Short mmCIF file of C-alpha atoms in Angstrom, two decimals:
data_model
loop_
_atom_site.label_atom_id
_atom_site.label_comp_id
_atom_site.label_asym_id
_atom_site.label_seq_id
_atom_site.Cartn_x
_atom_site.Cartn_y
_atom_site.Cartn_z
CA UNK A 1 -20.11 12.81 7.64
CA UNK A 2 -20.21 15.59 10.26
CA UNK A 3 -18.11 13.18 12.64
CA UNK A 4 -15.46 11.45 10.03
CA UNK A 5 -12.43 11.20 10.96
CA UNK A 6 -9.06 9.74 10.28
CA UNK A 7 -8.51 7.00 12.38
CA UNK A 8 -5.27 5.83 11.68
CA UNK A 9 -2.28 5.72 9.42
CA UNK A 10 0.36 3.26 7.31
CA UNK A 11 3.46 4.10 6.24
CA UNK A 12 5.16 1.09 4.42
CA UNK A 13 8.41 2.10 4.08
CA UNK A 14 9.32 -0.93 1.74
CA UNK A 15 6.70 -2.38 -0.94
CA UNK A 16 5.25 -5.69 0.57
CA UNK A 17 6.59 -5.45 4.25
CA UNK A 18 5.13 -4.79 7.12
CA UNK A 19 5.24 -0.87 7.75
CA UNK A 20 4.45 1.49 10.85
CA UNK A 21 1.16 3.35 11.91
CA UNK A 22 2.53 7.01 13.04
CA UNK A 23 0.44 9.59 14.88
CA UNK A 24 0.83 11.61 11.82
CA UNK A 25 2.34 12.17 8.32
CA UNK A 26 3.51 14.45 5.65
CA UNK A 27 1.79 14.07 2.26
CA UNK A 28 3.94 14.36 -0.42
CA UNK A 29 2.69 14.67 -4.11
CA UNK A 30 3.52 10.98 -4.37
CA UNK A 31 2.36 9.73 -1.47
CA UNK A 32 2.89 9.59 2.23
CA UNK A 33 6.63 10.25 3.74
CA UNK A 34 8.82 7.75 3.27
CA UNK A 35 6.14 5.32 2.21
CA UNK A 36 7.07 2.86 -0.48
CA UNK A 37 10.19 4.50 -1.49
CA UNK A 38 12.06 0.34 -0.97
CA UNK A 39 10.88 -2.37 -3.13
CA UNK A 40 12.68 -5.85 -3.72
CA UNK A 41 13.23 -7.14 -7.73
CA UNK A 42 14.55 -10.20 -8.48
CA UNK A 43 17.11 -11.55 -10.49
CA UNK A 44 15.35 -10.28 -13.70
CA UNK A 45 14.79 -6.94 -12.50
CA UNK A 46 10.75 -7.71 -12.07
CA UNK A 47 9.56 -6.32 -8.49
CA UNK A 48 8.64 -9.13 -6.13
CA UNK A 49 5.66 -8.35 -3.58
CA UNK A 50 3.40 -10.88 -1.62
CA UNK A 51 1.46 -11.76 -4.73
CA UNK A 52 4.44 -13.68 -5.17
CA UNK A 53 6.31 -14.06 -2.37
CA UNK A 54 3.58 -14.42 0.87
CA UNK A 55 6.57 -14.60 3.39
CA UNK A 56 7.36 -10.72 2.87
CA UNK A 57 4.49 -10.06 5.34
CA UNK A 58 6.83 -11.87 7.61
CA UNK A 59 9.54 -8.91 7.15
CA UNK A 60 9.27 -5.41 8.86
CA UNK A 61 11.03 -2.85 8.03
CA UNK A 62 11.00 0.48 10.26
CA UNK A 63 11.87 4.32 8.78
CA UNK A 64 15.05 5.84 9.88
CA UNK A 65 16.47 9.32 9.54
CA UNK A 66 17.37 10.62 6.55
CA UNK A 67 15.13 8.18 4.34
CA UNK A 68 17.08 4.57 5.43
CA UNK A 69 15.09 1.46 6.92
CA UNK A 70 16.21 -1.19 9.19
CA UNK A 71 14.89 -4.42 8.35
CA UNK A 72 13.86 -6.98 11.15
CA UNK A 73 11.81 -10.52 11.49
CA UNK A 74 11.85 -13.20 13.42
CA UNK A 75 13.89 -15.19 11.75
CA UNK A 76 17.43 -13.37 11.47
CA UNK A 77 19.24 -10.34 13.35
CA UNK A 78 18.01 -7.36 11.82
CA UNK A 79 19.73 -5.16 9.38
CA UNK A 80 20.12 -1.27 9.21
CA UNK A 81 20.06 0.01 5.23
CA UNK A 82 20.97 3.48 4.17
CA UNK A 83 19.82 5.23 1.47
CA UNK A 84 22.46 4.48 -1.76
CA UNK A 85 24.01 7.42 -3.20
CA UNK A 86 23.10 7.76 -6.69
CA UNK A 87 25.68 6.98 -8.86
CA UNK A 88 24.06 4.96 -10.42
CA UNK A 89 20.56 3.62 -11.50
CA UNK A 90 18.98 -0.12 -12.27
CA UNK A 91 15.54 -0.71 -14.40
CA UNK A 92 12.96 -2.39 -12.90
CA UNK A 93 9.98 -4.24 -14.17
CA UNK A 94 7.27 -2.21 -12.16
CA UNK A 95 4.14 -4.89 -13.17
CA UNK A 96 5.40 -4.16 -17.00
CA UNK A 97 6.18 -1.03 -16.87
CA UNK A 98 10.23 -0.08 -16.79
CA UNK A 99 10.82 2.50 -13.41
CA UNK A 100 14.51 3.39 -12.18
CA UNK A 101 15.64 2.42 -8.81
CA UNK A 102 19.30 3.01 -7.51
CA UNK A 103 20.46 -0.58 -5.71
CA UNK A 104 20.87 -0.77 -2.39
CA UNK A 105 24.30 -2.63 -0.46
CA UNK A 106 25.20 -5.94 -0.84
CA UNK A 107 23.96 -6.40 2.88
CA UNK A 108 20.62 -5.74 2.15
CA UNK A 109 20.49 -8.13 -0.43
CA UNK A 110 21.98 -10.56 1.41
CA UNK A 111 19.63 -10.10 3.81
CA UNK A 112 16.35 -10.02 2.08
CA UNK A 113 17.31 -13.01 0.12
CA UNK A 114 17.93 -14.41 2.75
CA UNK A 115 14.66 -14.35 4.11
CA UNK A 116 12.57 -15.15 0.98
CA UNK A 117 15.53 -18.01 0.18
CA UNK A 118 15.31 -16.90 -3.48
CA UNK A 119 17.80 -14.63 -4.63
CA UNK A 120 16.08 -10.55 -4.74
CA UNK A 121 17.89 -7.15 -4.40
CA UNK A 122 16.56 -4.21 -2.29
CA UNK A 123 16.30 -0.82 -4.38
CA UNK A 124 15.54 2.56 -3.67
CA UNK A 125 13.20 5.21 -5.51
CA UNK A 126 15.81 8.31 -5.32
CA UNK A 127 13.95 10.71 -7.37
CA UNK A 128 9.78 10.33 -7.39
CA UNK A 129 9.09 13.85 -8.49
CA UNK A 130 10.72 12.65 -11.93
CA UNK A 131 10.96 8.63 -11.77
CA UNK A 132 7.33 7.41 -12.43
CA UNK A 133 3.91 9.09 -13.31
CA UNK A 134 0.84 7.66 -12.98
CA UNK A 135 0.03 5.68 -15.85
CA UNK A 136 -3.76 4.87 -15.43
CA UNK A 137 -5.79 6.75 -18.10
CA UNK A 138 -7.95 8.14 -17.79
CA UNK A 139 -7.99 8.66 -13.87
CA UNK A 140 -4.67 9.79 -13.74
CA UNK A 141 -3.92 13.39 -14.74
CA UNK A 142 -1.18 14.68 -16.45
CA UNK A 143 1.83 15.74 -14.03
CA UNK A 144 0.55 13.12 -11.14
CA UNK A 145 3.51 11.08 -9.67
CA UNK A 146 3.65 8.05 -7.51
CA UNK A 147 6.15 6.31 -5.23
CA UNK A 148 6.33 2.39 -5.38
CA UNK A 149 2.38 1.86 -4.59
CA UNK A 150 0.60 -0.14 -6.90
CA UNK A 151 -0.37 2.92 -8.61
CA UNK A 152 -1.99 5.87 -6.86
CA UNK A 153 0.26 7.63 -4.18
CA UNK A 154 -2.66 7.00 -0.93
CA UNK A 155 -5.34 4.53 -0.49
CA UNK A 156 -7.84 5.18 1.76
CA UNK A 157 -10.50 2.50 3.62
CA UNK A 158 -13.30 3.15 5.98
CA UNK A 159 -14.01 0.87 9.41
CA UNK A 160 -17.63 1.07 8.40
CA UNK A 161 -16.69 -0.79 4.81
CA UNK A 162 -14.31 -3.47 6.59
CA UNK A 163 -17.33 -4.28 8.77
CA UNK A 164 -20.19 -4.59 6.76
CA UNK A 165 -17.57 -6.88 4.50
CA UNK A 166 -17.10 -8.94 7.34
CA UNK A 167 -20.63 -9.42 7.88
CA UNK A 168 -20.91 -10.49 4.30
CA UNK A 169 -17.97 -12.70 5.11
CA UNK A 170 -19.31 -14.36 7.96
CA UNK A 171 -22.77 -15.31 6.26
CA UNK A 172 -20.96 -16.97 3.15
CA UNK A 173 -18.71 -19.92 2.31
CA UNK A 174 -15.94 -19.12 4.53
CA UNK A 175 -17.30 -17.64 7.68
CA UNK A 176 -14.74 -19.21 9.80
CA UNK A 177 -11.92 -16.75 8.11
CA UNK A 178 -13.81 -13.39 9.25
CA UNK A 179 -13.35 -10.95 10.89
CA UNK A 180 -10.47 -10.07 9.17
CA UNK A 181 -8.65 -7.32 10.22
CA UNK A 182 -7.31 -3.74 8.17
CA UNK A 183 -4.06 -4.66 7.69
CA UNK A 184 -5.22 -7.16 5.26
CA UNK A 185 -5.57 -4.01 2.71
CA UNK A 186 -2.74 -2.14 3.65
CA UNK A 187 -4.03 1.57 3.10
CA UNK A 188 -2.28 4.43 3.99
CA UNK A 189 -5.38 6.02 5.63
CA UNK A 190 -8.09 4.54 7.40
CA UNK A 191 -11.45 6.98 8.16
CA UNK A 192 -14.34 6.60 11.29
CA UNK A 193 -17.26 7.34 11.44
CA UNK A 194 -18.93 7.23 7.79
CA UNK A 195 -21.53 4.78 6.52
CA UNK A 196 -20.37 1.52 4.96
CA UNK A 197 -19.38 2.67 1.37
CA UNK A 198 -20.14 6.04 1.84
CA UNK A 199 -16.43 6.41 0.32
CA UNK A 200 -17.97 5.02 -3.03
CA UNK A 201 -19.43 8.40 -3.70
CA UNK A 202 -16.66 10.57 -2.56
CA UNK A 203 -14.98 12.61 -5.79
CA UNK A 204 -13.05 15.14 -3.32
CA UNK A 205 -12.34 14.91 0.16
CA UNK A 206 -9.64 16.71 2.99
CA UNK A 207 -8.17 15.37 6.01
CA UNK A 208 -7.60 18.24 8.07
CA UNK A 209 -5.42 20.58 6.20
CA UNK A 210 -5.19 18.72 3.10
CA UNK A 211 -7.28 18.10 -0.15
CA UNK A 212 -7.21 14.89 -1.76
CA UNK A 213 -9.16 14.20 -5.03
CA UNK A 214 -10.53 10.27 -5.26
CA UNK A 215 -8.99 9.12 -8.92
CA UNK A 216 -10.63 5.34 -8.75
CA UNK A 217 -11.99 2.54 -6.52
CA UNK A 218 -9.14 0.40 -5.77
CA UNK A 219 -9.17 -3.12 -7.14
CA UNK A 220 -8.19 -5.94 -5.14
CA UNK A 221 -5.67 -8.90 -5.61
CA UNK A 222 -4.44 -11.93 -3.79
CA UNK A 223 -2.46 -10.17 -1.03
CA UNK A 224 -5.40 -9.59 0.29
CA UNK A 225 -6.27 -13.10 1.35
CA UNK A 226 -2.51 -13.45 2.96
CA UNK A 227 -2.72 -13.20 6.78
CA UNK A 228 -0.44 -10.98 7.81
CA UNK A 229 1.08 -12.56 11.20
CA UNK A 230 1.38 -16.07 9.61
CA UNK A 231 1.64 -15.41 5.91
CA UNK A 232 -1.07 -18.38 4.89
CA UNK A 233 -3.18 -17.88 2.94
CA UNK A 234 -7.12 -18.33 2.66
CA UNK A 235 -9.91 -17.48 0.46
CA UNK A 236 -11.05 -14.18 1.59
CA UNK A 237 -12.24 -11.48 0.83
CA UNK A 238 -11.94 -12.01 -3.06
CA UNK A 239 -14.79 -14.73 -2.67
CA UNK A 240 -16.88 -12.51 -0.84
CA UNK A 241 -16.02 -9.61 -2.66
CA UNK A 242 -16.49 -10.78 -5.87
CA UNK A 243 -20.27 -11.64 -4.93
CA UNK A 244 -20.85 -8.47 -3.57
CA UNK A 245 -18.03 -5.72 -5.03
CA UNK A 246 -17.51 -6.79 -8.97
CA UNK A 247 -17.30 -4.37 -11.03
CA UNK A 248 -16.08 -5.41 -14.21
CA UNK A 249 -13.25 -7.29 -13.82
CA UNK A 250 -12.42 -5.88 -10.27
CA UNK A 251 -12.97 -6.68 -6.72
CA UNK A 252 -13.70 -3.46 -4.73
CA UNK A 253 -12.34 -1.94 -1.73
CA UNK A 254 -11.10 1.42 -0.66
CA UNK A 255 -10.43 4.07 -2.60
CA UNK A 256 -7.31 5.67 -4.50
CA UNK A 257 -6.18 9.22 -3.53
CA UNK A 258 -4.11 11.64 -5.33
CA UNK A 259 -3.04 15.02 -2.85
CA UNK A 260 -3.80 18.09 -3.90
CA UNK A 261 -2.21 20.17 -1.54
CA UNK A 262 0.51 19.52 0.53
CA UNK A 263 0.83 19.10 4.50
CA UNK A 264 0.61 16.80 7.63
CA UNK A 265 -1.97 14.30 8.51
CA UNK A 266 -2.83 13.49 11.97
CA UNK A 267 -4.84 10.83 13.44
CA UNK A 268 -8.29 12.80 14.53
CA UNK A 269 -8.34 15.21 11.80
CA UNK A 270 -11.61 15.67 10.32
CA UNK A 271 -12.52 14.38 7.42
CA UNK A 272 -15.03 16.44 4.99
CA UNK A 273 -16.14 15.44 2.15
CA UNK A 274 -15.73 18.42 -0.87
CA UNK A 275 -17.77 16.95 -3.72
#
């Protein structure tokens, strides 16, 4: 591990679209700056992602000053959001679990609905010091907050992991669909130069000035098989990882982090490994 080092970062600005890889970041208790703070619901309040709606990877949306995204994709002239004062707040259905959000304009709406052609609203996560703790027992510890990710505020991969998956990939039923590439996973941080699943052992870990503990091996779903320039989708990795990564009911890859201390990430910092 003497020459680990973060190799890049993801900021997803709103849940399900594609986000921005930055130089560096601030790490918040909840997660990375301005990173998942947007999410779409629908008509029933439920949040709407690519498990459901594949054609989000289609949509990018960008960070702007002061916590407001512009939207863009191919398809329509792209829309600047700001962040909604807030008056006012709306309950969503965060994958059963209710989580105020403060709505976004009309535009927005408009325009992400336009997009998916279903009808969705855009909301906002005004307050995540107070809004949502992590509700994972008994990984999670008491007082630990998270944006709109899944459910731990980072997740981290490792090249080394990606590629030996790939290499299981290619010798299985579906070699035709590897190599895939990281984005496929959408982590926040992405580390060089360890072993393949050297991360599976990790319990502690800093990237340069900051200490992260390692709550839980993430757990993969269908995004995963979405290609991210086309939005089709395929069969892997879930085949492949469910030969080789089960356990229990979960497909592994990557690992969720929870900050300990607070500061800025920057691609090259070194990452050590603490316990």
């Amino acid at each position: 591990m003497g020459n680990a080092e973060l190799h890049s970062i993801h900021v997803h600005p709103v849940k399900a679209f594609r986000g921005q890889a930055p130089r560096e970041a601030l790490v918040e208790p909840w997660g990375l700056a301005g990173d998942r703070r947007w999410a779409l619901i629908d008509a029933g309040g439920k949040v709407v992602t690519q498990r459901q709606q594949p054609r989000l990877a289609l949509a990018a949306a960008a960070l702007l000053p002061g916590g407001g995204v512009r939207l863009s994709a191919a398809d329509r002239e792209p829309v600047t959001v700001a962040v909604p004062e807030p008056t006012g707040t709306t309950a969503m259905n965060f994958f059963g679990t209710k989580v105020e959000a403060v709505l976004a304009d009309d535009a927005a709406h408009a325009w992400c609905s336009a997009h998916l052609d279903t009808d969705v609203r855009l909301v906002h996560l005004d307050d995540p010091a107070t809004r949502r703790p992590i509700d994972d027992p008994p990984h999670a510890h008491s007082g630990e907050m998270v944006s709109l990710a899944d459910r731990y505020p980072l997740l981290l991969t490792t090249l080394a992991s990606l590629d030996a998956l790939n290499s299981l990939i290619a010798q299985g039923d579906h070699p035709g669909e590897a190599p895939l590439p990281m984005n496929r996973f959408r982590p926040n941080v992405v580390v060089a130069g360890t072993a393949a699943w050297a991360e599976d052992d990790w319990s502690r870990i800093s990237i340069g000035e900051v200490t992260f503990r390692v709550a839980k091996m993430c757990g993969r779903c269908v995004v995963t098989t979405t290609d991210q320039d086309t939005a089709e989708r395929g069969r892997e990795p879930l085949r492949t990882l469910g030969r080789h990564r089960r356990i229990g009911d979960r497909l592994i890859f990557g690992q969720d982090l929870v900050p300990e201390t607070l500061g800025t990430v920057r691609i090259g910092d070194a990452v050590t490994v603490l316990g």
